mmCIF file of C-alpha atoms in Angstrom:
data_model
loop_
_atom_site.group_PDB
_atom_site.id
_atom_site.type_symbol
_atom_site.label_atom_id
_atom_site.label_comp_id
_atom_site.label_asym_id
_atom_site.label_seq_id
_atom_site.Cartn_x
_atom_site.Cartn_y
_atom_site.Cartn_z
ATOM 1 C CA MET E 12 10.967 13.175 15.633
ATOM 2 C CA PRO E 13 8.944 10.973 13.732
ATOM 3 C CA ASN E 14 11.650 8.301 11.609
ATOM 4 C CA ALA E 15 11.598 9.461 7.590
ATOM 5 C CA LEU E 16 11.768 5.743 6.734
ATOM 6 C CA LEU E 17 8.055 4.646 6.310
ATOM 7 C CA GLN E 18 6.472 1.128 7.975
ATOM 8 C CA PRO E 19 4.546 -0.913 6.353
ATOM 9 C CA LEU E 20 0.919 -0.026 6.786
ATOM 10 C CA ASP E 21 -0.095 -3.093 8.545
ATOM 11 C CA ASP E 22 2.154 -2.628 10.836
ATOM 12 C CA VAL E 23 0.583 0.969 12.236
ATOM 13 C CA LEU E 24 -2.647 -0.808 11.756
ATOM 14 C CA ARG E 25 -2.364 -3.548 12.945
ATOM 15 C CA TYR E 26 -1.952 -2.291 16.901
ATOM 16 C CA LEU E 27 -4.738 1.015 15.759
ATOM 17 C CA ARG E 28 -7.516 -1.233 18.479
ATOM 18 C CA ASP E 29 -4.827 -1.493 21.672
ATOM 19 C CA PHE E 30 -3.723 2.139 20.802
ATOM 20 C CA ILE E 31 -7.244 3.654 21.040
ATOM 21 C CA ALA E 32 -8.377 1.031 24.048
ATOM 22 C CA VAL E 33 -5.139 3.042 26.415
ATOM 23 C CA ALA E 34 -5.631 6.518 24.758
ATOM 24 C CA ARG E 35 -9.144 6.300 25.894
ATOM 25 C CA GLU E 36 -8.971 4.496 29.619
ATOM 26 C CA GLY E 37 -5.574 6.468 30.030
ATOM 27 C CA SER E 38 -4.084 2.872 31.190
ATOM 28 C CA ILE E 39 -3.019 -0.094 30.217
ATOM 29 C CA ALA E 40 -4.783 -2.673 32.715
ATOM 30 C CA ARG E 41 -8.189 -1.305 32.226
ATOM 31 C CA ALA E 42 -7.332 -0.648 28.563
ATOM 32 C CA ALA E 43 -6.525 -4.612 28.501
ATOM 33 C CA GLU E 44 -9.432 -5.712 30.624
ATOM 34 C CA LEU E 45 -11.301 -4.655 28.422
ATOM 35 C CA LEU E 46 -9.860 -5.593 24.811
ATOM 36 C CA TYR E 47 -9.394 -9.009 26.875
ATOM 37 C CA LYS E 48 -5.764 -9.328 26.879
ATOM 38 C CA ALA E 49 -3.164 -9.382 28.798
ATOM 39 C CA PRO E 50 -1.252 -6.156 29.918
ATOM 40 C CA SER E 51 1.865 -7.678 28.421
ATOM 41 C CA ALA E 52 0.362 -8.272 25.265
ATOM 42 C CA VAL E 53 -0.674 -3.957 25.370
ATOM 43 C CA THR E 54 2.081 -3.361 26.226
ATOM 44 C CA ARG E 55 3.832 -4.251 23.470
ATOM 45 C CA SER E 56 1.696 -3.080 21.238
ATOM 46 C CA ILE E 57 1.785 -0.064 22.181
ATOM 47 C CA LEU E 58 5.752 -0.254 22.072
ATOM 48 C CA GLN E 59 5.586 -1.628 18.780
ATOM 49 C CA LEU E 60 3.264 0.869 17.296
ATOM 50 C CA GLU E 61 5.307 3.341 18.046
ATOM 51 C CA GLU E 62 8.210 1.736 16.794
ATOM 52 C CA ALA E 63 6.195 1.971 13.757
ATOM 53 C CA LEU E 64 5.736 5.508 13.380
ATOM 54 C CA GLY E 65 8.978 6.507 15.248
ATOM 55 C CA CYS E 66 8.444 8.170 17.983
ATOM 56 C CA ALA E 67 7.256 7.650 21.681
ATOM 57 C CA LEU E 68 3.014 8.290 22.049
ATOM 58 C CA PHE E 69 2.068 8.617 25.388
ATOM 59 C CA GLU E 70 4.115 9.998 28.775
ATOM 60 C CA ARG E 71 4.212 7.438 31.454
ATOM 61 C CA GLN E 72 3.388 9.109 34.175
ATOM 62 C CA PRO E 73 2.855 6.751 38.356
ATOM 63 C CA ARG E 74 -0.960 7.466 37.389
ATOM 64 C CA GLY E 75 -1.067 6.294 33.709
ATOM 65 C CA MET E 76 -0.723 6.819 30.626
ATOM 66 C CA LEU E 77 -1.113 9.826 29.084
ATOM 67 C CA LEU E 78 -1.150 10.905 25.638
ATOM 68 C CA ASN E 79 1.816 13.658 24.353
ATOM 69 C CA ARG E 80 0.905 15.548 21.421
ATOM 70 C CA TYR E 81 1.796 12.688 18.374
ATOM 71 C CA GLY E 82 -0.755 10.419 19.958
ATOM 72 C CA ASP E 83 -3.010 13.112 20.249
ATOM 73 C CA SER E 84 -2.030 12.926 16.804
ATOM 74 C CA VAL E 85 -2.996 9.313 15.441
ATOM 75 C CA LEU E 86 -5.477 9.567 18.092
ATOM 76 C CA THR E 87 -7.532 11.714 15.398
ATOM 77 C CA ARG E 88 -7.113 9.557 13.040
ATOM 78 C CA ALA E 89 -6.980 6.268 14.079
ATOM 79 C CA LEU E 90 -10.874 6.848 15.457
ATOM 80 C CA ARG E 91 -11.367 7.549 11.576
ATOM 81 C CA ILE E 92 -10.053 4.654 10.431
ATOM 82 C CA GLN E 93 -12.610 2.908 13.424
ATOM 83 C CA GLN E 94 -14.655 4.793 11.864
ATOM 84 C CA GLU E 95 -15.190 4.023 7.925
ATOM 85 C CA LEU E 96 -14.136 -0.706 9.084
ATOM 86 C CA GLU E 97 -16.921 0.530 11.421
ATOM 87 C CA ARG E 98 -18.800 0.957 8.066
ATOM 88 C CA ALA E 99 -17.516 -1.788 6.243
ATOM 89 C CA ALA E 100 -18.603 -3.705 9.196
ATOM 90 C CA ALA E 101 -22.154 -2.548 8.896
ATOM 91 C CA ASN E 102 -22.403 -2.492 4.967
ATOM 92 C CA LEU E 103 -21.203 -6.516 4.736
ATOM 93 C CA CYS E 104 -23.739 -7.574 7.251
ATOM 94 C CA PRO E 105 -26.145 -4.730 7.404
ATOM 95 C CA ALA E 106 -29.058 -7.196 8.696
ATOM 96 C CA GLN E 107 -26.480 -8.096 11.893
ATOM 97 C CA GLY E 108 -25.807 -5.637 14.040
ATOM 98 C CA HIS E 109 -23.574 -7.823 16.570
ATOM 99 C CA LYS E 110 -21.494 -8.543 13.949
ATOM 100 C CA VAL E 111 -20.921 -5.026 13.728
ATOM 101 C CA VAL E 112 -17.939 -4.887 16.381
ATOM 102 C CA PRO E 113 -15.871 -8.569 16.042
ATOM 103 C CA LEU E 114 -16.033 -7.942 11.650
ATOM 104 C CA THR E 115 -14.171 -4.134 12.709
ATOM 105 C CA GLN E 116 -11.998 -5.977 14.508
ATOM 106 C CA LEU E 117 -11.003 -8.308 12.056
ATOM 107 C CA LEU E 118 -10.168 -5.621 9.383
ATOM 108 C CA MET E 119 -8.078 -3.989 12.026
ATOM 109 C CA GLY E 120 -6.044 -6.369 12.792
ATOM 110 C CA GLY E 121 -3.356 -6.293 10.042
ATOM 111 C CA HIS E 122 -2.021 -7.352 7.395
ATOM 112 C CA LYS E 123 -5.859 -8.773 4.981
ATOM 113 C CA LEU E 124 -6.742 -5.246 4.788
ATOM 114 C CA GLN E 125 -4.221 -4.512 2.591
ATOM 115 C CA LEU E 126 -3.845 -7.673 1.117
ATOM 116 C CA PHE E 127 -7.740 -7.783 -0.250
ATOM 117 C CA VAL E 128 -6.828 -3.656 -1.290
ATOM 118 C CA VAL E 129 -4.526 -5.293 -3.540
ATOM 119 C CA LEU E 130 -5.466 -8.715 -4.753
ATOM 120 C CA ALA E 131 -8.944 -6.320 -6.276
ATOM 121 C CA GLU E 132 -6.293 -3.932 -8.181
ATOM 122 C CA CYS E 133 -3.838 -6.342 -9.351
ATOM 123 C CA ARG E 134 -6.393 -9.317 -10.595
ATOM 124 C CA GLN E 135 -3.645 -11.812 -9.910
ATOM 125 C CA ILE E 136 -3.089 -13.832 -7.004
ATOM 126 C CA GLY E 137 0.637 -13.982 -8.561
ATOM 127 C CA MET E 138 1.144 -10.682 -9.257
ATOM 128 C CA ALA E 139 0.167 -9.417 -5.434
ATOM 129 C CA ALA E 140 2.291 -11.748 -3.792
ATOM 130 C CA GLN E 141 4.981 -10.130 -6.282
ATOM 131 C CA GLN E 142 4.549 -7.300 -4.570
ATOM 132 C CA LEU E 143 3.608 -8.307 -1.348
ATOM 133 C CA GLY E 144 6.429 -9.556 -1.026
ATOM 134 C CA LEU E 145 4.646 -13.125 0.119
ATOM 135 C CA SER E 146 4.293 -17.206 -1.649
ATOM 136 C CA ARG E 147 1.021 -17.691 -3.620
ATOM 137 C CA SER E 148 -0.385 -19.711 -1.156
ATOM 138 C CA ALA E 149 0.044 -17.692 1.741
ATOM 139 C CA ILE E 150 -2.142 -15.166 -0.060
ATOM 140 C CA SER E 151 -4.732 -17.593 -1.388
ATOM 141 C CA MET E 152 -4.703 -18.748 2.628
ATOM 142 C CA SER E 153 -4.871 -15.161 4.065
ATOM 143 C CA LEU E 154 -8.026 -14.666 1.141
ATOM 144 C CA ASN E 155 -9.890 -17.987 2.344
ATOM 145 C CA ARG E 156 -9.414 -17.025 5.689
ATOM 146 C CA LEU E 157 -10.879 -13.954 5.444
ATOM 147 C CA GLU E 158 -13.110 -14.890 3.753
ATOM 148 C CA GLU E 159 -14.593 -17.737 5.690
ATOM 149 C CA ALA E 160 -14.244 -14.836 9.261
ATOM 150 C CA LEU E 161 -16.968 -12.293 7.049
ATOM 151 C CA GLY E 162 -18.678 -15.096 6.154
ATOM 152 C CA THR E 163 -18.943 -14.363 2.024
ATOM 153 C CA PRO E 164 -17.012 -14.496 -0.730
ATOM 154 C CA LEU E 165 -15.780 -11.081 -2.189
ATOM 155 C CA PHE E 166 -14.057 -11.786 -5.064
ATOM 156 C CA GLN E 167 -15.722 -13.891 -8.823
ATOM 157 C CA ARG E 168 -12.630 -16.584 -9.152
ATOM 158 C CA MET E 169 -12.663 -16.494 -13.508
ATOM 159 C CA GLY E 170 -9.837 -17.559 -16.187
ATOM 160 C CA GLN E 171 -8.322 -14.332 -16.301
ATOM 161 C CA GLY E 172 -8.116 -14.214 -12.883
ATOM 162 C CA LEU E 173 -10.073 -12.218 -9.593
ATOM 163 C CA LEU E 174 -12.897 -9.761 -9.532
ATOM 164 C CA VAL E 175 -14.936 -8.422 -7.018
ATOM 165 C CA ASN E 176 -18.209 -9.452 -6.539
ATOM 166 C CA ASP E 177 -21.052 -7.456 -4.730
ATOM 167 C CA GLN E 178 -20.175 -7.621 -1.495
ATOM 168 C CA GLY E 179 -16.151 -7.270 -2.194
ATOM 169 C CA ALA E 180 -16.838 -4.067 -3.993
ATOM 170 C CA ARG E 181 -19.040 -2.979 -0.269
ATOM 171 C CA LEU E 182 -15.710 -3.907 1.378
ATOM 172 C CA LEU E 183 -12.984 -1.969 -1.023
ATOM 173 C CA ARG E 184 -13.859 1.440 -0.800
ATOM 174 C CA HIS E 185 -14.075 1.809 3.050
ATOM 175 C CA ALA E 186 -10.878 -0.641 3.050
ATOM 176 C CA LYS E 187 -8.668 2.192 1.018
ATOM 177 C CA LEU E 188 -10.832 4.443 2.889
ATOM 178 C CA ALA E 189 -9.474 3.471 6.039
ATOM 179 C CA LEU E 190 -5.470 3.006 4.469
ATOM 180 C CA ALA E 191 -5.573 6.706 2.928
ATOM 181 C CA GLU E 192 -5.608 7.088 6.846
ATOM 182 C CA VAL E 193 -2.773 5.020 8.241
ATOM 183 C CA ARG E 194 -0.316 6.310 5.028
ATOM 184 C CA HIS E 195 -1.478 10.283 6.740
ATOM 185 C CA ILE E 196 -0.852 8.952 9.779
ATOM 186 C CA HIS E 197 3.303 9.185 8.935
ATOM 187 C CA ALA E 198 2.606 12.569 7.410
ATOM 188 C CA ASP E 199 0.863 14.478 10.255
ATOM 189 C CA LEU E 200 3.895 13.362 12.814
ATOM 190 C CA SER E 201 6.392 15.141 10.745
ATOM 191 C CA ALA E 202 4.736 18.362 9.746
ATOM 192 C CA LEU E 203 4.647 17.813 13.826
ATOM 193 C CA ASP E 204 8.056 19.276 13.483
ATOM 194 C CA GLY E 205 8.139 21.551 10.991
ATOM 195 C CA MET E 206 9.451 18.498 8.365
ATOM 196 C CA LEU E 207 6.225 17.681 5.363
ATOM 197 C CA ARG E 208 6.879 14.528 4.159
ATOM 198 C CA GLY E 209 5.205 11.102 2.554
ATOM 199 C CA THR E 210 3.548 11.182 -0.715
ATOM 200 C CA LEU E 211 0.104 13.838 -2.597
ATOM 201 C CA THR E 212 -1.270 12.707 -5.036
ATOM 202 C CA ILE E 213 -2.874 15.049 -7.360
ATOM 203 C CA GLY E 214 -5.770 14.547 -9.852
ATOM 204 C CA ALA E 215 -4.658 17.094 -12.657
ATOM 205 C CA LEU E 216 -7.002 18.101 -15.023
ATOM 206 C CA PRO E 217 -6.289 19.879 -18.742
ATOM 207 C CA LEU E 218 -6.743 23.802 -18.084
ATOM 208 C CA CYS E 219 -4.509 23.008 -14.306
ATOM 209 C CA ARG E 220 -1.449 21.664 -16.159
ATOM 210 C CA THR E 221 0.164 24.281 -18.292
ATOM 211 C CA ARG E 222 0.919 27.183 -15.745
ATOM 212 C CA LEU E 223 -1.296 26.204 -12.086
ATOM 213 C CA LEU E 224 -0.357 23.342 -11.039
ATOM 214 C CA PRO E 225 3.127 23.328 -11.920
ATOM 215 C CA LEU E 226 3.534 26.575 -10.112
ATOM 216 C CA ALA E 227 1.961 25.918 -7.243
ATOM 217 C CA ILE E 228 4.320 22.546 -6.776
ATOM 218 C CA ALA E 229 7.169 24.469 -7.756
ATOM 219 C CA LYS E 230 6.880 26.851 -4.696
ATOM 220 C CA LEU E 231 5.276 23.941 -2.663
ATOM 221 C CA LEU E 232 8.178 21.367 -3.236
ATOM 222 C CA ALA E 233 10.781 25.479 -2.521
ATOM 223 C CA ARG E 234 9.281 25.154 1.199
ATOM 224 C CA HIS E 235 8.944 21.427 1.164
ATOM 225 C CA PRO E 236 11.865 19.575 -0.651
ATOM 226 C CA GLN E 237 11.067 16.217 1.026
ATOM 227 C CA LEU E 238 7.687 15.373 -0.269
ATOM 228 C CA ASP E 239 6.971 12.922 -2.944
ATOM 229 C CA ILE E 240 4.468 15.021 -5.591
ATOM 230 C CA ARG E 241 2.567 12.190 -7.547
ATOM 231 C CA THR E 242 -0.378 13.473 -10.718
ATOM 232 C CA ARG E 243 -2.513 11.977 -12.775
ATOM 233 C CA GLU E 244 -3.618 12.596 -15.888
ATOM 234 C CA SER E 245 -7.662 11.307 -16.587
ATOM 235 C CA PRO E 246 -11.149 12.725 -17.754
ATOM 236 C CA TYR E 247 -12.868 13.716 -14.967
ATOM 237 C CA ASP E 248 -14.726 11.126 -13.924
ATOM 238 C CA GLU E 249 -11.920 8.328 -13.391
ATOM 239 C CA LEU E 250 -10.457 10.854 -11.625
ATOM 240 C CA ALA E 251 -13.593 11.353 -9.134
ATOM 241 C CA ARG E 252 -13.573 7.964 -8.969
ATOM 242 C CA GLY E 253 -9.768 7.748 -7.534
ATOM 243 C CA LEU E 254 -10.753 10.686 -4.712
ATOM 244 C CA ARG E 255 -13.581 8.730 -3.239
ATOM 245 C CA TYR E 256 -11.771 6.437 -2.912
ATOM 246 C CA GLY E 257 -8.643 7.410 -0.870
ATOM 247 C CA ASP E 258 -6.407 7.232 -4.052
ATOM 248 C CA ILE E 259 -5.932 10.690 -5.388
ATOM 249 C CA ASP E 260 -5.669 14.197 -2.143
ATOM 250 C CA MET E 261 -7.223 16.727 -3.619
ATOM 251 C CA ILE E 262 -8.570 17.233 -8.244
ATOM 252 C CA VAL E 263 -7.492 20.676 -9.508
ATOM 253 C CA GLY E 264 -9.417 22.014 -12.245
ATOM 254 C CA ALA E 265 -13.637 23.031 -13.726
ATOM 255 C CA ILE E 266 -15.502 22.554 -10.766
ATOM 256 C CA ARG E 267 -18.758 20.259 -11.694
ATOM 257 C CA ARG E 268 -21.403 21.799 -10.113
ATOM 258 C CA ASP E 269 -24.285 18.414 -10.927
ATOM 259 C CA GLY E 270 -22.594 16.029 -9.476
ATOM 260 C CA PRO E 271 -23.142 13.726 -6.046
ATOM 261 C CA ASP E 272 -22.538 15.804 -3.549
ATOM 262 C CA ASP E 273 -19.408 13.895 -1.906
ATOM 263 C CA LEU E 274 -17.296 16.163 -3.203
ATOM 264 C CA SER E 275 -16.738 19.704 -2.303
ATOM 265 C CA SER E 276 -15.138 22.426 -3.447
ATOM 266 C CA GLU E 277 -13.026 25.318 -3.363
ATOM 267 C CA VAL E 278 -13.813 27.960 -6.041
ATOM 268 C CA LEU E 279 -9.931 29.483 -6.805
ATOM 269 C CA PHE E 280 -11.239 31.706 -10.204
ATOM 270 C CA SER E 281 -13.139 31.985 -12.684
ATOM 271 C CA ASP E 282 -12.424 31.151 -16.579
ATOM 272 C CA TYR E 283 -14.022 31.526 -19.865
ATOM 273 C CA VAL E 284 -13.388 29.143 -22.909
ATOM 274 C CA GLY E 285 -12.721 31.065 -26.275
ATOM 275 C CA VAL E 286 -11.763 30.174 -30.093
ATOM 276 C CA PHE E 287 -8.252 30.188 -30.915
ATOM 277 C CA CYS E 288 -6.619 29.470 -33.763
ATOM 278 C CA ARG E 289 -2.413 29.610 -35.435
ATOM 279 C CA ARG E 290 -1.079 32.739 -36.495
ATOM 280 C CA GLY E 291 -1.853 33.776 -39.751
ATOM 281 C CA HIS E 292 -4.607 31.519 -39.819
ATOM 282 C CA PRO E 293 -7.246 32.144 -42.882
ATOM 283 C CA LEU E 294 -9.988 32.960 -40.376
ATOM 284 C CA VAL E 295 -7.711 35.932 -38.982
ATOM 285 C CA GLN E 296 -6.991 37.407 -42.362
ATOM 286 C CA ASP E 297 -10.022 37.364 -43.302
ATOM 287 C CA PRO E 298 -11.747 41.179 -43.315
ATOM 288 C CA GLN E 299 -15.673 40.070 -42.819
ATOM 289 C CA PRO E 300 -16.952 39.961 -39.315
ATOM 290 C CA LEU E 301 -16.212 36.988 -37.854
ATOM 291 C CA HIS E 302 -20.077 35.002 -37.242
ATOM 292 C CA MET E 303 -21.087 31.121 -35.693
ATOM 293 C CA THR E 304 -22.093 30.320 -39.002
ATOM 294 C CA LYS E 305 -18.676 30.626 -40.262
ATOM 295 C CA LEU E 306 -16.578 29.338 -37.021
ATOM 296 C CA ALA E 307 -19.508 26.176 -38.382
ATOM 297 C CA SER E 308 -17.840 25.325 -41.147
ATOM 298 C CA ALA E 309 -13.846 25.435 -39.568
ATOM 299 C CA ALA E 310 -12.348 21.871 -39.071
ATOM 300 C CA TRP E 311 -11.967 21.321 -34.886
ATOM 301 C CA ILE E 312 -10.340 20.272 -32.143
ATOM 302 C CA LEU E 313 -12.079 19.231 -29.225
ATOM 303 C CA PRO E 314 -12.220 17.909 -26.089
ATOM 304 C CA ARG E 315 -14.241 14.923 -24.983
ATOM 305 C CA HIS E 316 -17.935 14.513 -25.505
ATOM 306 C CA ASP E 317 -18.354 15.457 -21.071
ATOM 307 C CA SER E 318 -15.952 17.680 -20.773
ATOM 308 C CA PRO E 319 -17.054 21.100 -19.021
ATOM 309 C CA THR E 320 -15.447 23.045 -22.842
ATOM 310 C CA ARG E 321 -17.002 20.976 -24.843
ATOM 311 C CA GLN E 322 -20.775 21.696 -23.216
ATOM 312 C CA VAL E 323 -20.365 24.553 -22.647
ATOM 313 C CA LEU E 324 -19.242 25.242 -26.221
ATOM 314 C CA ASP E 325 -22.663 23.140 -27.457
ATOM 315 C CA GLN E 326 -24.935 25.698 -25.874
ATOM 316 C CA ALA E 327 -24.209 28.433 -27.478
ATOM 317 C CA PHE E 328 -23.642 26.862 -30.903
ATOM 318 C CA ALA E 329 -27.242 25.094 -29.690
ATOM 319 C CA GLN E 330 -28.331 28.588 -28.547
ATOM 320 C CA ALA E 331 -27.127 30.474 -32.445
ATOM 321 C CA GLY E 332 -29.500 27.598 -33.309
ATOM 322 C CA LEU E 333 -26.396 25.449 -34.993
ATOM 323 C CA PRO E 334 -25.791 22.274 -34.323
ATOM 324 C CA PRO E 335 -23.074 20.838 -32.278
ATOM 325 C CA LEU E 336 -19.729 20.506 -33.589
ATOM 326 C CA GLN E 337 -18.037 17.622 -35.501
ATOM 327 C CA PRO E 338 -14.456 18.151 -34.644
ATOM 328 C CA SER E 339 -12.360 16.795 -36.879
ATOM 329 C CA VAL E 340 -9.729 15.169 -33.489
ATOM 330 C CA GLU E 341 -10.715 15.017 -30.647
ATOM 331 C CA THR E 342 -8.862 14.551 -27.653
ATOM 332 C CA GLY E 343 -7.847 15.330 -24.363
ATOM 333 C CA ASP E 344 -4.536 15.103 -24.123
ATOM 334 C CA LEU E 345 -3.050 19.069 -24.433
ATOM 335 C CA ALA E 346 0.283 18.703 -26.173
ATOM 336 C CA ILE E 347 -1.500 16.935 -29.302
ATOM 337 C CA MET E 348 -3.970 20.158 -29.420
ATOM 338 C CA ARG E 349 -1.214 22.809 -28.756
ATOM 339 C CA HIS E 350 0.749 21.230 -31.629
ATOM 340 C CA LEU E 351 -2.089 20.778 -34.702
ATOM 341 C CA LEU E 352 -3.300 24.299 -33.399
ATOM 342 C CA GLY E 353 -0.268 25.629 -33.860
ATOM 343 C CA THR E 354 0.798 23.744 -37.725
ATOM 344 C CA THR E 355 -2.324 23.319 -39.146
ATOM 345 C CA ASP E 356 -5.531 25.173 -39.855
ATOM 346 C CA LEU E 357 -7.166 23.733 -37.027
ATOM 347 C CA ILE E 358 -9.440 26.115 -34.930
ATOM 348 C CA THR E 359 -10.184 25.241 -30.949
ATOM 349 C CA ALA E 360 -12.075 26.206 -28.633
ATOM 350 C CA CYS E 361 -10.255 26.069 -24.063
ATOM 351 C CA SER E 362 -9.753 28.117 -21.534
ATOM 352 C CA PRO E 363 -6.500 31.002 -22.341
ATOM 353 C CA TYR E 364 -4.965 29.572 -19.301
ATOM 354 C CA GLN E 365 -4.779 26.709 -21.189
ATOM 355 C CA LEU E 366 -2.512 28.507 -24.309
ATOM 356 C CA HIS E 367 -0.531 31.471 -22.103
ATOM 357 C CA TYR E 368 3.118 30.515 -23.693
ATOM 358 C CA GLU E 369 2.095 30.468 -26.777
ATOM 359 C CA LEU E 370 0.132 33.417 -26.865
ATOM 360 C CA GLU E 371 1.860 35.213 -25.478
ATOM 361 C CA ALA E 372 4.896 34.049 -27.900
ATOM 362 C CA GLY E 373 2.170 35.325 -30.189
ATOM 363 C CA GLU E 374 2.558 31.866 -31.896
ATOM 364 C CA VAL E 375 -1.910 31.583 -31.444
ATOM 365 C CA THR E 376 -4.703 34.171 -31.652
ATOM 366 C CA ALA E 377 -7.710 34.282 -30.106
ATOM 367 C CA LEU E 378 -10.402 34.545 -32.913
ATOM 368 C CA ALA E 379 -12.690 37.993 -32.648
ATOM 369 C CA VAL E 380 -15.974 36.328 -31.674
ATOM 370 C CA ALA E 381 -17.833 36.083 -27.836
ATOM 371 C CA LEU E 382 -19.605 32.635 -26.712
ATOM 372 C CA GLY E 383 -22.424 33.655 -24.463
ATOM 373 C CA GLY E 384 -22.594 31.902 -20.898
ATOM 374 C CA THR E 385 -18.648 29.630 -21.309
ATOM 375 C CA GLU E 386 -17.859 31.466 -17.704
ATOM 376 C CA ARG E 387 -16.541 28.604 -15.160
ATOM 377 C CA GLU E 388 -14.815 27.528 -11.627
ATOM 378 C CA ILE E 389 -11.550 26.135 -10.599
ATOM 379 C CA GLY E 390 -10.752 24.763 -7.810
ATOM 380 C CA ILE E 391 -10.189 22.003 -5.686
ATOM 381 C CA SER E 392 -12.642 19.316 -5.358
ATOM 382 C CA GLN E 393 -11.523 17.242 -2.441
ATOM 383 C CA ARG E 394 -13.669 15.013 -1.031
ATOM 384 C CA ARG E 395 -16.520 15.640 1.779
ATOM 385 C CA GLY E 396 -16.260 14.626 5.690
ATOM 386 C CA SER E 397 -12.058 14.150 4.708
ATOM 387 C CA LEU E 398 -9.383 15.153 7.221
ATOM 388 C CA PRO E 399 -6.715 17.011 4.932
ATOM 389 C CA SER E 400 -3.268 16.122 5.456
ATOM 390 C CA PRO E 401 -0.499 19.362 5.924
ATOM 391 C CA ALA E 402 0.653 18.461 3.088
ATOM 392 C CA ILE E 403 -2.575 18.836 1.255
ATOM 393 C CA ARG E 404 -3.306 22.046 2.921
ATOM 394 C CA ALA E 405 0.839 22.842 1.966
ATOM 395 C CA LEU E 406 -0.494 23.090 -1.611
ATOM 396 C CA GLN E 407 -3.806 24.729 -1.066
ATOM 397 C CA GLN E 408 -2.370 27.506 0.000
ATOM 398 C CA ALA E 409 0.241 27.844 -2.182
ATOM 399 C CA LEU E 410 -2.163 27.474 -5.803
ATOM 400 C CA ASN E 411 -3.963 30.394 -3.682
ATOM 401 C CA GLU E 412 -0.939 32.522 -3.199
ATOM 402 C CA VAL E 413 0.027 31.280 -7.241
ATOM 403 C CA VAL E 414 -3.648 32.740 -8.564
ATOM 404 C CA ALA E 415 -3.021 35.793 -6.233
ATOM 405 C CA SER E 416 -0.142 36.915 -8.287
ATOM 406 C CA ASN E 417 0.298 37.703 -11.412
ATOM 407 C CA PHE E 418 -0.768 34.172 -13.042
ATOM 408 C CA LEU E 419 -4.458 35.743 -13.955
ATOM 409 C CA LEU E 420 -4.494 36.692 -17.517
ATOM 410 C CA PRO E 421 -5.115 40.683 -18.274
#
């Protein structure tokens, strides 16, 4: 069974080129010829990769090296990593195709890629040195060698630190996606023996934070307690960028249909936007029929202007011939919204799923006004073309099970 302790990413990345060659050729000797290396060096690389992953990847036979089931799994990820770094090399030198192969080999060489990503995020050599356990001089030297080998600077040196330039930005996304694939190797191997391990990072949009995601996470951890689950709560655009760069494994919440086509979505259920206020609110006690004009003069708590809820609410008021609402409080924080809603005369528009517990306890009530055209799809968003880890697939299954249970409101 694969070792539970995750080795540094470069301990895996640096050996993958030799591993791919042996897997394809089925022979240490033929792979060594292809790589212009000594057979002993290739053998050593394979042994060190197996040690880093905690399992054998080949069956050693008289006629050569045959991948076992662990090796098959690693090869799938290794080829995706190689392809990602080939794209990185092509983007760095779009007019010089002859440089793609040597640049790909350089980027698969080990710690330089991880060092670049850490520097791009920290922007400070001192912070990167502390995070990587290296000296400042070692960081500077490695960066200089990487830039010399690529033939281009990757950062602007500024008084406040390092800032990725255009070339660095071209490399960064490919580098992070490649390293994300390396991280998934360990989870893939553990899953082969029925044990899900590793880290799962979920972008959590407001609607799913109250019940859907907590219920799914609880279900997932009950089955796979050794998973490490992390959530990120940010505006959609920030989460989408993290998803595109491999920092986030999936986003759960309202699906955007008008964005770039590099993200794919799976619908879990349909939702709508209602208007809500505290129990005993003057609008609830008013005997007169409730019209949109009366809502327009109320004090509102609303999410950010670019959120789906705000957009459908603006459309509803526009269709009624009314101007967009001007909120008294604008916030994307569900805790702030729920507290203000229950303790003041502010009203809000949101999904009823976000107020499930308050509605169930009778602390909050829905106002009897129909906002036409507020239906929206709630689901999972992932990067198109990604290969989800077993942990990601297990969370998808848990989310579908929660929706299929008594999750939906009557």
